[in-house]
Amino acid sequence: MSITKTLRASALAASLAIALGMAFTPAPAAAAAASTTGSTTFSVILQPTTLLYYYSAINLTVPSSALLALAGGAPTALGAQGLTATGTASTLSATAATFAPGAPGSISAVGLTLGNVWAVRSITTPTSGTTSVSVSFSGSTTQASATLNGSTTGSSIALSSLATSPTSFNGTGLGGTPQVGNVTMTMDLSNAKTAETYSGATIYITASST
């Protein structure tokens, strides 16, 4: 009798264990898709950008031959002059009555062009965007005149009518061929009295893009 109860209890326990095991067996996961595709719209936004190339200093040498040409060219004979000497027992002197040399050419209004002294690469906005370049003898305002001074008091070169070209152009791209430009001005050399370096002016070049 006890043996039968023991067998029945063992069978019940085994059945319970099997039932519990089946109840906690996890269900198989859903199979993943073999592939899937999504799309992302991608764009790049560039802002107007300007890259300026320029010289930190320009030293302009004007040779004597150029100065002579500006002053009227080669020495000029003014014609014969008859002089009558006066004097004492040991000295003589004779002075010409008049001396009227010609005008000194364009020495007071010498046009100067500095070619290819700046270059710009730029990116501008479509349709109406441009790059603009301006020059000035002042870093904050438009100033078209300045003075170069020598070491002797009163010996100077006056500069005026500072300008540049071109003043505006379309964007070139940062990797494209740059736009090069010139700077022009007028020099007054009539008060330059010494052969030396005249200094004291700075040219500011400003480039901007829209």
mmCIF file with all atom_site columns, C-alpha atoms in Angstrom:
data_model
loop_
_atom_site.group_PDB
_atom_site.id
_atom_site.type_symbol
_atom_site.label_atom_id
_atom_site.label_alt_id
_atom_site.label_comp_id
_atom_site.label_asym_id
_atom_site.label_entity_id
_atom_site.label_seq_id
_atom_site.pdbx_PDB_ins_code
_atom_site.Cartn_x
_atom_site.Cartn_y
_atom_site.Cartn_z
_atom_site.occupancy
_atom_site.B_iso_or_equiv
_atom_site.pdbx_formal_charge
_atom_site.auth_seq_id
_atom_site.auth_comp_id
_atom_site.auth_asym_id
_atom_site.auth_atom_id
_atom_site.pdbx_PDB_model_num
ATOM 1   C CA . MET A 1 1   ? 0.000  0.000   0.000   1.00 0.00 ? 1   MET A CA 1
ATOM 2   C CA . SER A 1 2   ? 2.793  2.411   0.857   1.00 0.00 ? 2   SER A CA 1
ATOM 3   C CA . ILE A 1 3   ? 4.633  1.474   -2.273  1.00 0.00 ? 3   ILE A CA 1
ATOM 4   C CA . THR A 1 4   ? 1.623  2.378   -4.389  1.00 0.00 ? 4   THR A CA 1
ATOM 5   C CA . LYS A 1 5   ? 1.303  5.752   -2.649  1.00 0.00 ? 5   LYS A CA 1
ATOM 6   C CA . THR A 1 6   ? 4.966  6.407   -3.169  1.00 0.00 ? 6   THR A CA 1
ATOM 7   C CA . LEU A 1 7   ? 4.742  5.608   -6.893  1.00 0.00 ? 7   LEU A CA 1
ATOM 8   C CA . ARG A 1 8   ? 1.673  7.801   -7.223  1.00 0.00 ? 8   ARG A CA 1
ATOM 9   C CA . ALA A 1 9   ? 3.432  10.690  -5.433  1.00 0.00 ? 9   ALA A CA 1
ATOM 10  C CA . SER A 1 10  ? 6.504  10.314  -7.631  1.00 0.00 ? 10  SER A CA 1
ATOM 11  C CA . ALA A 1 11  ? 4.384  10.256  -10.783 1.00 0.00 ? 11  ALA A CA 1
ATOM 12  C CA . LEU A 1 12  ? 2.484  13.350  -9.606  1.00 0.00 ? 12  LEU A CA 1
ATOM 13  C CA . ALA A 1 13  ? 5.723  15.196  -8.849  1.00 0.00 ? 13  ALA A CA 1
ATOM 14  C CA . ALA A 1 14  ? 7.129  14.261  -12.232 1.00 0.00 ? 14  ALA A CA 1
ATOM 15  C CA . SER A 1 15  ? 3.977  15.380  -13.993 1.00 0.00 ? 15  SER A CA 1
ATOM 16  C CA . LEU A 1 16  ? 4.032  18.668  -12.066 1.00 0.00 ? 16  LEU A CA 1
ATOM 17  C CA . ALA A 1 17  ? 7.665  19.293  -12.970 1.00 0.00 ? 17  ALA A CA 1
ATOM 18  C CA . ILE A 1 18  ? 6.954  18.588  -16.638 1.00 0.00 ? 18  ILE A CA 1
ATOM 19  C CA . ALA A 1 19  ? 3.923  20.870  -16.545 1.00 0.00 ? 19  ALA A CA 1
ATOM 20  C CA . LEU A 1 20  ? 5.896  23.694  -14.900 1.00 0.00 ? 20  LEU A CA 1
ATOM 21  C CA . GLY A 1 21  ? 8.737  23.319  -17.380 1.00 0.00 ? 21  GLY A CA 1
ATOM 22  C CA . MET A 1 22  ? 6.373  23.576  -20.314 1.00 0.00 ? 22  MET A CA 1
ATOM 23  C CA . ALA A 1 23  ? 4.688  26.630  -18.778 1.00 0.00 ? 23  ALA A CA 1
ATOM 24  C CA . PHE A 1 24  ? 8.023  28.587  -18.523 1.00 0.00 ? 24  PHE A CA 1
ATOM 25  C CA . THR A 1 25  ? 9.507  27.642  -21.880 1.00 0.00 ? 25  THR A CA 1
ATOM 26  C CA . PRO A 1 26  ? 10.050 31.028  -23.762 1.00 0.00 ? 26  PRO A CA 1
ATOM 27  C CA . ALA A 1 27  ? 8.281  31.455  -27.062 1.00 0.00 ? 27  ALA A CA 1
ATOM 28  C CA . PRO A 1 28  ? 10.588 31.698  -30.087 1.00 0.00 ? 28  PRO A CA 1
ATOM 29  C CA . ALA A 1 29  ? 11.435 35.326  -31.194 1.00 0.00 ? 29  ALA A CA 1
ATOM 30  C CA . ALA A 1 30  ? 9.973  36.671  -34.417 1.00 0.00 ? 30  ALA A CA 1
ATOM 31  C CA . ALA A 1 31  ? 12.389 36.272  -37.290 1.00 0.00 ? 31  ALA A CA 1
ATOM 32  C CA . ALA A 1 32  ? 14.259 39.519  -38.272 1.00 0.00 ? 32  ALA A CA 1
ATOM 33  C CA . ALA A 1 33  ? 13.747 40.973  -41.741 1.00 0.00 ? 33  ALA A CA 1
ATOM 34  C CA . ALA A 1 34  ? 16.532 40.146  -44.202 1.00 0.00 ? 34  ALA A CA 1
ATOM 35  C CA . SER A 1 35  ? 17.029 43.894  -45.160 1.00 0.00 ? 35  SER A CA 1
ATOM 36  C CA . THR A 1 36  ? 15.409 47.315  -44.784 1.00 0.00 ? 36  THR A CA 1
ATOM 37  C CA . THR A 1 37  ? 15.985 50.798  -46.244 1.00 0.00 ? 37  THR A CA 1
ATOM 38  C CA . GLY A 1 38  ? 15.570 54.339  -44.884 1.00 0.00 ? 38  GLY A CA 1
ATOM 39  C CA . SER A 1 39  ? 16.408 57.668  -46.545 1.00 0.00 ? 39  SER A CA 1
ATOM 40  C CA . THR A 1 40  ? 17.956 60.900  -45.170 1.00 0.00 ? 40  THR A CA 1
ATOM 41  C CA . THR A 1 41  ? 17.979 64.168  -47.105 1.00 0.00 ? 41  THR A CA 1
ATOM 42  C CA . PHE A 1 42  ? 21.491 65.690  -46.986 1.00 0.00 ? 42  PHE A CA 1
ATOM 43  C CA . SER A 1 43  ? 22.529 69.263  -47.902 1.00 0.00 ? 43  SER A CA 1
ATOM 44  C CA . VAL A 1 44  ? 25.544 71.555  -47.353 1.00 0.00 ? 44  VAL A CA 1
ATOM 45  C CA . ILE A 1 45  ? 25.113 75.266  -46.577 1.00 0.00 ? 45  ILE A CA 1
ATOM 46  C CA . LEU A 1 46  ? 28.035 77.559  -47.482 1.00 0.00 ? 46  LEU A CA 1
ATOM 47  C CA . GLN A 1 47  ? 28.330 81.103  -46.163 1.00 0.00 ? 47  GLN A CA 1
ATOM 48  C CA . PRO A 1 48  ? 29.849 83.989  -48.184 1.00 0.00 ? 48  PRO A CA 1
ATOM 49  C CA . THR A 1 49  ? 33.628 83.741  -47.759 1.00 0.00 ? 49  THR A CA 1
ATOM 50  C CA . THR A 1 50  ? 36.491 86.011  -48.871 1.00 0.00 ? 50  THR A CA 1
ATOM 51  C CA . LEU A 1 51  ? 40.202 85.156  -49.075 1.00 0.00 ? 51  LEU A CA 1
ATOM 52  C CA . LEU A 1 52  ? 42.539 88.140  -49.667 1.00 0.00 ? 52  LEU A CA 1
ATOM 53  C CA . TYR A 1 53  ? 46.159 87.931  -50.817 1.00 0.00 ? 53  TYR A CA 1
ATOM 54  C CA . TYR A 1 54  ? 48.315 91.062  -50.494 1.00 0.00 ? 54  TYR A CA 1
ATOM 55  C CA . TYR A 1 55  ? 51.899 92.264  -49.972 1.00 0.00 ? 55  TYR A CA 1
ATOM 56  C CA . SER A 1 56  ? 52.936 93.283  -46.479 1.00 0.00 ? 56  SER A CA 1
ATOM 57  C CA . ALA A 1 57  ? 55.163 96.002  -47.965 1.00 0.00 ? 57  ALA A CA 1
ATOM 58  C CA . ILE A 1 58  ? 55.865 97.546  -51.371 1.00 0.00 ? 58  ILE A CA 1
ATOM 59  C CA . ASN A 1 59  ? 59.112 99.424  -51.980 1.00 0.00 ? 59  ASN A CA 1
ATOM 60  C CA . LEU A 1 60  ? 58.999 101.390 -55.250 1.00 0.00 ? 60  LEU A CA 1
ATOM 61  C CA . THR A 1 61  ? 62.321 102.550 -56.715 1.00 0.00 ? 61  THR A CA 1
ATOM 62  C CA . VAL A 1 62  ? 62.143 105.394 -59.255 1.00 0.00 ? 62  VAL A CA 1
ATOM 63  C CA . PRO A 1 63  ? 65.357 105.505 -61.309 1.00 0.00 ? 63  PRO A CA 1
ATOM 64  C CA . SER A 1 64  ? 67.037 108.765 -62.307 1.00 0.00 ? 64  SER A CA 1
ATOM 65  C CA . SER A 1 65  ? 66.114 108.205 -65.973 1.00 0.00 ? 65  SER A CA 1
ATOM 66  C CA . ALA A 1 66  ? 62.398 108.166 -65.058 1.00 0.00 ? 66  ALA A CA 1
ATOM 67  C CA . LEU A 1 67  ? 62.752 111.288 -62.911 1.00 0.00 ? 67  LEU A CA 1
ATOM 68  C CA . LEU A 1 68  ? 64.527 113.125 -65.739 1.00 0.00 ? 68  LEU A CA 1
ATOM 69  C CA . ALA A 1 69  ? 61.752 112.158 -68.157 1.00 0.00 ? 69  ALA A CA 1
ATOM 70  C CA . LEU A 1 70  ? 59.117 113.503 -65.744 1.00 0.00 ? 70  LEU A CA 1
ATOM 71  C CA . ALA A 1 71  ? 61.103 116.717 -65.234 1.00 0.00 ? 71  ALA A CA 1
ATOM 72  C CA . GLY A 1 72  ? 61.295 117.498 -68.939 1.00 0.00 ? 72  GLY A CA 1
ATOM 73  C CA . GLY A 1 73  ? 63.729 115.033 -70.439 1.00 0.00 ? 73  GLY A CA 1
ATOM 74  C CA . ALA A 1 74  ? 67.343 115.630 -71.415 1.00 0.00 ? 74  ALA A CA 1
ATOM 75  C CA . PRO A 1 75  ? 69.191 118.845 -70.560 1.00 0.00 ? 75  PRO A CA 1
ATOM 76  C CA . THR A 1 76  ? 67.888 121.659 -72.759 1.00 0.00 ? 76  THR A CA 1
ATOM 77  C CA . ALA A 1 77  ? 69.994 124.400 -74.362 1.00 0.00 ? 77  ALA A CA 1
ATOM 78  C CA . LEU A 1 78  ? 68.276 127.734 -73.766 1.00 0.00 ? 78  LEU A CA 1
ATOM 79  C CA . GLY A 1 79  ? 70.043 129.625 -76.508 1.00 0.00 ? 79  GLY A CA 1
ATOM 80  C CA . ALA A 1 80  ? 73.110 131.852 -76.616 1.00 0.00 ? 80  ALA A CA 1
ATOM 81  C CA . GLN A 1 81  ? 73.584 134.602 -74.054 1.00 0.00 ? 81  GLN A CA 1
ATOM 82  C CA . GLY A 1 82  ? 75.917 137.527 -74.526 1.00 0.00 ? 82  GLY A CA 1
ATOM 83  C CA . LEU A 1 83  ? 77.463 138.678 -71.281 1.00 0.00 ? 83  LEU A CA 1
ATOM 84  C CA . THR A 1 84  ? 79.559 141.753 -70.522 1.00 0.00 ? 84  THR A CA 1
ATOM 85  C CA . ALA A 1 85  ? 82.023 141.424 -67.711 1.00 0.00 ? 85  ALA A CA 1
ATOM 86  C CA . THR A 1 86  ? 82.700 144.037 -65.104 1.00 0.00 ? 86  THR A CA 1
ATOM 87  C CA . GLY A 1 87  ? 85.458 143.928 -62.577 1.00 0.00 ? 87  GLY A CA 1
ATOM 88  C CA . THR A 1 88  ? 88.405 145.306 -60.724 1.00 0.00 ? 88  THR A CA 1
ATOM 89  C CA . ALA A 1 89  ? 92.105 144.805 -61.080 1.00 0.00 ? 89  ALA A CA 1
ATOM 90  C CA . SER A 1 90  ? 91.861 141.146 -59.910 1.00 0.00 ? 90  SER A CA 1
ATOM 91  C CA . THR A 1 91  ? 88.255 139.950 -60.386 1.00 0.00 ? 91  THR A CA 1
ATOM 92  C CA . LEU A 1 92  ? 85.639 139.774 -63.095 1.00 0.00 ? 92  LEU A CA 1
ATOM 93  C CA . SER A 1 93  ? 81.916 138.992 -62.999 1.00 0.00 ? 93  SER A CA 1
ATOM 94  C CA . ALA A 1 94  ? 79.151 138.679 -65.591 1.00 0.00 ? 94  ALA A CA 1
ATOM 95  C CA . THR A 1 95  ? 75.484 137.821 -64.867 1.00 0.00 ? 95  THR A CA 1
ATOM 96  C CA . ALA A 1 96  ? 72.813 136.803 -67.332 1.00 0.00 ? 96  ALA A CA 1
ATOM 97  C CA . ALA A 1 97  ? 69.913 139.203 -67.402 1.00 0.00 ? 97  ALA A CA 1
ATOM 98  C CA . THR A 1 98  ? 67.219 136.539 -67.502 1.00 0.00 ? 98  THR A CA 1
ATOM 99  C CA . PHE A 1 99  ? 66.899 132.825 -67.069 1.00 0.00 ? 99  PHE A CA 1
ATOM 100 C CA . ALA A 1 100 ? 63.560 131.199 -67.856 1.00 0.00 ? 100 ALA A CA 1
ATOM 101 C CA . PRO A 1 101 ? 63.627 127.384 -67.870 1.00 0.00 ? 101 PRO A CA 1
ATOM 102 C CA . GLY A 1 102 ? 60.605 125.526 -69.088 1.00 0.00 ? 102 GLY A CA 1
ATOM 103 C CA . ALA A 1 103 ? 57.959 123.971 -66.876 1.00 0.00 ? 103 ALA A CA 1
ATOM 104 C CA . PRO A 1 104 ? 59.062 120.783 -65.094 1.00 0.00 ? 104 PRO A CA 1
ATOM 105 C CA . GLY A 1 105 ? 56.698 118.522 -66.983 1.00 0.00 ? 105 GLY A CA 1
ATOM 106 C CA . SER A 1 106 ? 54.252 116.483 -64.908 1.00 0.00 ? 106 SER A CA 1
ATOM 107 C CA . ILE A 1 107 ? 56.424 116.289 -61.802 1.00 0.00 ? 107 ILE A CA 1
ATOM 108 C CA . SER A 1 108 ? 53.578 117.565 -59.597 1.00 0.00 ? 108 SER A CA 1
ATOM 109 C CA . ALA A 1 109 ? 50.937 115.146 -60.891 1.00 0.00 ? 109 ALA A CA 1
ATOM 110 C CA . VAL A 1 110 ? 52.567 111.831 -61.651 1.00 0.00 ? 110 VAL A CA 1
ATOM 111 C CA . GLY A 1 111 ? 50.115 109.008 -62.266 1.00 0.00 ? 111 GLY A CA 1
ATOM 112 C CA . LEU A 1 112 ? 51.180 105.729 -60.674 1.00 0.00 ? 112 LEU A CA 1
ATOM 113 C CA . THR A 1 113 ? 49.703 102.273 -61.292 1.00 0.00 ? 113 THR A CA 1
ATOM 114 C CA . LEU A 1 114 ? 50.707 99.336  -59.100 1.00 0.00 ? 114 LEU A CA 1
ATOM 115 C CA . GLY A 1 115 ? 49.649 96.268  -61.078 1.00 0.00 ? 115 GLY A CA 1
ATOM 116 C CA . ASN A 1 116 ? 48.647 92.916  -59.587 1.00 0.00 ? 116 ASN A CA 1
ATOM 117 C CA . VAL A 1 117 ? 49.201 93.991  -55.985 1.00 0.00 ? 117 VAL A CA 1
ATOM 118 C CA . TRP A 1 118 ? 46.212 92.086  -54.561 1.00 0.00 ? 118 TRP A CA 1
ATOM 119 C CA . ALA A 1 119 ? 44.250 88.946  -55.362 1.00 0.00 ? 119 ALA A CA 1
ATOM 120 C CA . VAL A 1 120 ? 40.967 87.546  -54.038 1.00 0.00 ? 120 VAL A CA 1
ATOM 121 C CA . ARG A 1 121 ? 39.233 84.173  -54.005 1.00 0.00 ? 121 ARG A CA 1
ATOM 122 C CA . SER A 1 122 ? 35.614 84.225  -52.850 1.00 0.00 ? 122 SER A CA 1
ATOM 123 C CA . ILE A 1 123 ? 32.260 82.489  -52.526 1.00 0.00 ? 123 ILE A CA 1
ATOM 124 C CA . THR A 1 124 ? 29.168 84.672  -52.994 1.00 0.00 ? 124 THR A CA 1
ATOM 125 C CA . THR A 1 125 ? 25.429 84.154  -52.798 1.00 0.00 ? 125 THR A CA 1
ATOM 126 C CA . PRO A 1 126 ? 23.611 83.211  -56.049 1.00 0.00 ? 126 PRO A CA 1
ATOM 127 C CA . THR A 1 127 ? 22.245 85.714  -58.560 1.00 0.00 ? 127 THR A CA 1
ATOM 128 C CA . SER A 1 128 ? 23.013 89.053  -56.880 1.00 0.00 ? 128 SER A CA 1
ATOM 129 C CA . GLY A 1 129 ? 26.010 88.201  -54.703 1.00 0.00 ? 129 GLY A CA 1
ATOM 130 C CA . THR A 1 130 ? 29.309 89.999  -55.411 1.00 0.00 ? 130 THR A CA 1
ATOM 131 C CA . THR A 1 131 ? 32.770 90.530  -53.965 1.00 0.00 ? 131 THR A CA 1
ATOM 132 C CA . SER A 1 132 ? 33.808 94.169  -53.405 1.00 0.00 ? 132 SER A CA 1
ATOM 133 C CA . VAL A 1 133 ? 37.324 95.585  -52.940 1.00 0.00 ? 133 VAL A CA 1
ATOM 134 C CA . SER A 1 134 ? 38.239 99.066  -51.701 1.00 0.00 ? 134 SER A CA 1
ATOM 135 C CA . VAL A 1 135 ? 41.487 100.820 -50.748 1.00 0.00 ? 135 VAL A CA 1
ATOM 136 C CA . SER A 1 136 ? 42.248 103.593 -48.299 1.00 0.00 ? 136 SER A CA 1
ATOM 137 C CA . PHE A 1 137 ? 45.178 105.279 -46.570 1.00 0.00 ? 137 PHE A CA 1
ATOM 138 C CA . SER A 1 138 ? 43.267 104.763 -43.306 1.00 0.00 ? 138 SER A CA 1
ATOM 139 C CA . GLY A 1 139 ? 42.198 101.529 -41.665 1.00 0.00 ? 139 GLY A CA 1
ATOM 140 C CA . SER A 1 140 ? 38.758 102.756 -40.648 1.00 0.00 ? 140 SER A CA 1
ATOM 141 C CA . THR A 1 141 ? 37.648 105.395 -43.181 1.00 0.00 ? 141 THR A CA 1
ATOM 142 C CA . THR A 1 142 ? 37.945 106.101 -46.886 1.00 0.00 ? 142 THR A CA 1
ATOM 143 C CA . GLN A 1 143 ? 41.041 108.302 -47.185 1.00 0.00 ? 143 GLN A CA 1
ATOM 144 C CA . ALA A 1 144 ? 42.476 108.920 -50.642 1.00 0.00 ? 144 ALA A CA 1
ATOM 145 C CA . SER A 1 145 ? 45.453 111.153 -49.740 1.00 0.00 ? 145 SER A CA 1
ATOM 146 C CA . ALA A 1 146 ? 48.612 110.804 -47.658 1.00 0.00 ? 146 ALA A CA 1
ATOM 147 C CA . THR A 1 147 ? 52.164 112.149 -47.393 1.00 0.00 ? 147 THR A CA 1
ATOM 148 C CA . LEU A 1 148 ? 55.504 110.363 -47.606 1.00 0.00 ? 148 LEU A CA 1
ATOM 149 C CA . ASN A 1 149 ? 58.284 112.191 -45.741 1.00 0.00 ? 149 ASN A CA 1
ATOM 150 C CA . GLY A 1 150 ? 62.028 112.216 -46.209 1.00 0.00 ? 150 GLY A CA 1
ATOM 151 C CA . SER A 1 151 ? 64.605 112.871 -43.520 1.00 0.00 ? 151 SER A CA 1
ATOM 152 C CA . THR A 1 152 ? 64.988 116.551 -44.466 1.00 0.00 ? 152 THR A CA 1
ATOM 153 C CA . THR A 1 153 ? 62.333 118.934 -43.202 1.00 0.00 ? 153 THR A CA 1
ATOM 154 C CA . GLY A 1 154 ? 60.023 119.964 -46.040 1.00 0.00 ? 154 GLY A CA 1
ATOM 155 C CA . SER A 1 155 ? 61.172 117.206 -48.363 1.00 0.00 ? 155 SER A CA 1
ATOM 156 C CA . SER A 1 156 ? 58.100 115.088 -49.097 1.00 0.00 ? 156 SER A CA 1
ATOM 157 C CA . ILE A 1 157 ? 55.963 113.284 -51.670 1.00 0.00 ? 157 ILE A CA 1
ATOM 158 C CA . ALA A 1 158 ? 52.226 113.963 -51.619 1.00 0.00 ? 158 ALA A CA 1
ATOM 159 C CA . LEU A 1 159 ? 49.909 111.087 -52.572 1.00 0.00 ? 159 LEU A CA 1
ATOM 160 C CA . SER A 1 160 ? 46.297 111.542 -53.717 1.00 0.00 ? 160 SER A CA 1
ATOM 161 C CA . SER A 1 161 ? 43.436 109.976 -55.698 1.00 0.00 ? 161 SER A CA 1
ATOM 162 C CA . LEU A 1 162 ? 44.016 106.490 -54.302 1.00 0.00 ? 162 LEU A CA 1
ATOM 163 C CA . ALA A 1 163 ? 41.814 103.949 -56.072 1.00 0.00 ? 163 ALA A CA 1
ATOM 164 C CA . THR A 1 164 ? 41.659 100.281 -57.074 1.00 0.00 ? 164 THR A CA 1
ATOM 165 C CA . SER A 1 165 ? 40.291 98.231  -59.949 1.00 0.00 ? 165 SER A CA 1
ATOM 166 C CA . PRO A 1 166 ? 38.260 96.181  -60.263 1.00 0.00 ? 166 PRO A CA 1
ATOM 167 C CA . THR A 1 167 ? 36.026 97.247  -57.389 1.00 0.00 ? 167 THR A CA 1
ATOM 168 C CA . SER A 1 168 ? 33.495 94.390  -57.694 1.00 0.00 ? 168 SER A CA 1
ATOM 169 C CA . PHE A 1 169 ? 33.240 90.985  -59.367 1.00 0.00 ? 169 PHE A CA 1
ATOM 170 C CA . ASN A 1 170 ? 31.467 87.644  -59.110 1.00 0.00 ? 170 ASN A CA 1
ATOM 171 C CA . GLY A 1 171 ? 32.689 84.914  -56.773 1.00 0.00 ? 171 GLY A CA 1
ATOM 172 C CA . THR A 1 172 ? 35.671 82.937  -58.069 1.00 0.00 ? 172 THR A CA 1
ATOM 173 C CA . GLY A 1 173 ? 35.374 79.926  -55.753 1.00 0.00 ? 173 GLY A CA 1
ATOM 174 C CA . LEU A 1 174 ? 37.996 79.164  -53.119 1.00 0.00 ? 174 LEU A CA 1
ATOM 175 C CA . GLY A 1 175 ? 39.793 76.736  -55.408 1.00 0.00 ? 175 GLY A CA 1
ATOM 176 C CA . GLY A 1 176 ? 39.427 78.714  -58.630 1.00 0.00 ? 176 GLY A CA 1
ATOM 177 C CA . THR A 1 177 ? 41.602 81.266  -60.372 1.00 0.00 ? 177 THR A CA 1
ATOM 178 C CA . PRO A 1 178 ? 41.766 84.378  -58.147 1.00 0.00 ? 178 PRO A CA 1
ATOM 179 C CA . GLN A 1 179 ? 40.713 87.837  -59.278 1.00 0.00 ? 179 GLN A CA 1
ATOM 180 C CA . VAL A 1 180 ? 43.787 90.089  -59.328 1.00 0.00 ? 180 VAL A CA 1
ATOM 181 C CA . GLY A 1 181 ? 43.664 93.864  -59.031 1.00 0.00 ? 181 GLY A CA 1
ATOM 182 C CA . ASN A 1 182 ? 45.584 97.113  -59.419 1.00 0.00 ? 182 ASN A CA 1
ATOM 183 C CA . VAL A 1 183 ? 46.009 100.151 -57.189 1.00 0.00 ? 183 VAL A CA 1
ATOM 184 C CA . THR A 1 184 ? 46.380 103.634 -58.698 1.00 0.00 ? 184 THR A CA 1
ATOM 185 C CA . MET A 1 185 ? 47.273 107.024 -57.229 1.00 0.00 ? 185 MET A CA 1
ATOM 186 C CA . THR A 1 186 ? 48.750 110.420 -58.110 1.00 0.00 ? 186 THR A CA 1
ATOM 187 C CA . MET A 1 187 ? 52.157 111.495 -56.758 1.00 0.00 ? 187 MET A CA 1
ATOM 188 C CA . ASP A 1 188 ? 53.393 115.064 -56.343 1.00 0.00 ? 188 ASP A CA 1
ATOM 189 C CA . LEU A 1 189 ? 57.201 114.954 -56.526 1.00 0.00 ? 189 LEU A CA 1
ATOM 190 C CA . SER A 1 190 ? 57.737 118.715 -56.686 1.00 0.00 ? 190 SER A CA 1
ATOM 191 C CA . ASN A 1 191 ? 58.765 118.911 -52.991 1.00 0.00 ? 191 ASN A CA 1
ATOM 192 C CA . ALA A 1 192 ? 61.081 115.885 -53.023 1.00 0.00 ? 192 ALA A CA 1
ATOM 193 C CA . LYS A 1 193 ? 64.563 117.358 -52.494 1.00 0.00 ? 193 LYS A CA 1
ATOM 194 C CA . THR A 1 194 ? 66.683 114.451 -51.304 1.00 0.00 ? 194 THR A CA 1
ATOM 195 C CA . ALA A 1 195 ? 67.599 111.084 -52.809 1.00 0.00 ? 195 ALA A CA 1
ATOM 196 C CA . GLU A 1 196 ? 66.447 108.667 -50.095 1.00 0.00 ? 196 GLU A CA 1
ATOM 197 C CA . THR A 1 197 ? 63.503 106.564 -48.883 1.00 0.00 ? 197 THR A CA 1
ATOM 198 C CA . TYR A 1 198 ? 60.249 108.474 -48.350 1.00 0.00 ? 198 TYR A CA 1
ATOM 199 C CA . SER A 1 199 ? 57.884 106.726 -45.940 1.00 0.00 ? 199 SER A CA 1
ATOM 200 C CA . GLY A 1 200 ? 54.842 107.231 -43.741 1.00 0.00 ? 200 GLY A CA 1
ATOM 201 C CA . ALA A 1 201 ? 51.852 105.868 -45.671 1.00 0.00 ? 201 ALA A CA 1
ATOM 202 C CA . THR A 1 202 ? 49.969 102.560 -45.450 1.00 0.00 ? 202 THR A CA 1
ATOM 203 C CA . ILE A 1 203 ? 47.521 101.251 -48.037 1.00 0.00 ? 203 ILE A CA 1
ATOM 204 C CA . TYR A 1 204 ? 44.625 99.307  -46.519 1.00 0.00 ? 204 TYR A CA 1
ATOM 205 C CA . ILE A 1 205 ? 42.884 96.834  -48.852 1.00 0.00 ? 205 ILE A CA 1
ATOM 206 C CA . THR A 1 206 ? 39.414 95.672  -47.817 1.00 0.00 ? 206 THR A CA 1
ATOM 207 C CA . ALA A 1 207 ? 37.597 92.793  -49.551 1.00 0.00 ? 207 ALA A CA 1
ATOM 208 C CA . SER A 1 208 ? 34.117 91.540  -48.651 1.00 0.00 ? 208 SER A CA 1
ATOM 209 C CA . SER A 1 209 ? 31.546 89.200  -50.185 1.00 0.00 ? 209 SER A CA 1
ATOM 210 C CA . THR A 1 210 ? 27.764 89.038  -50.019 1.00 0.00 ? 210 THR A CA 1
#
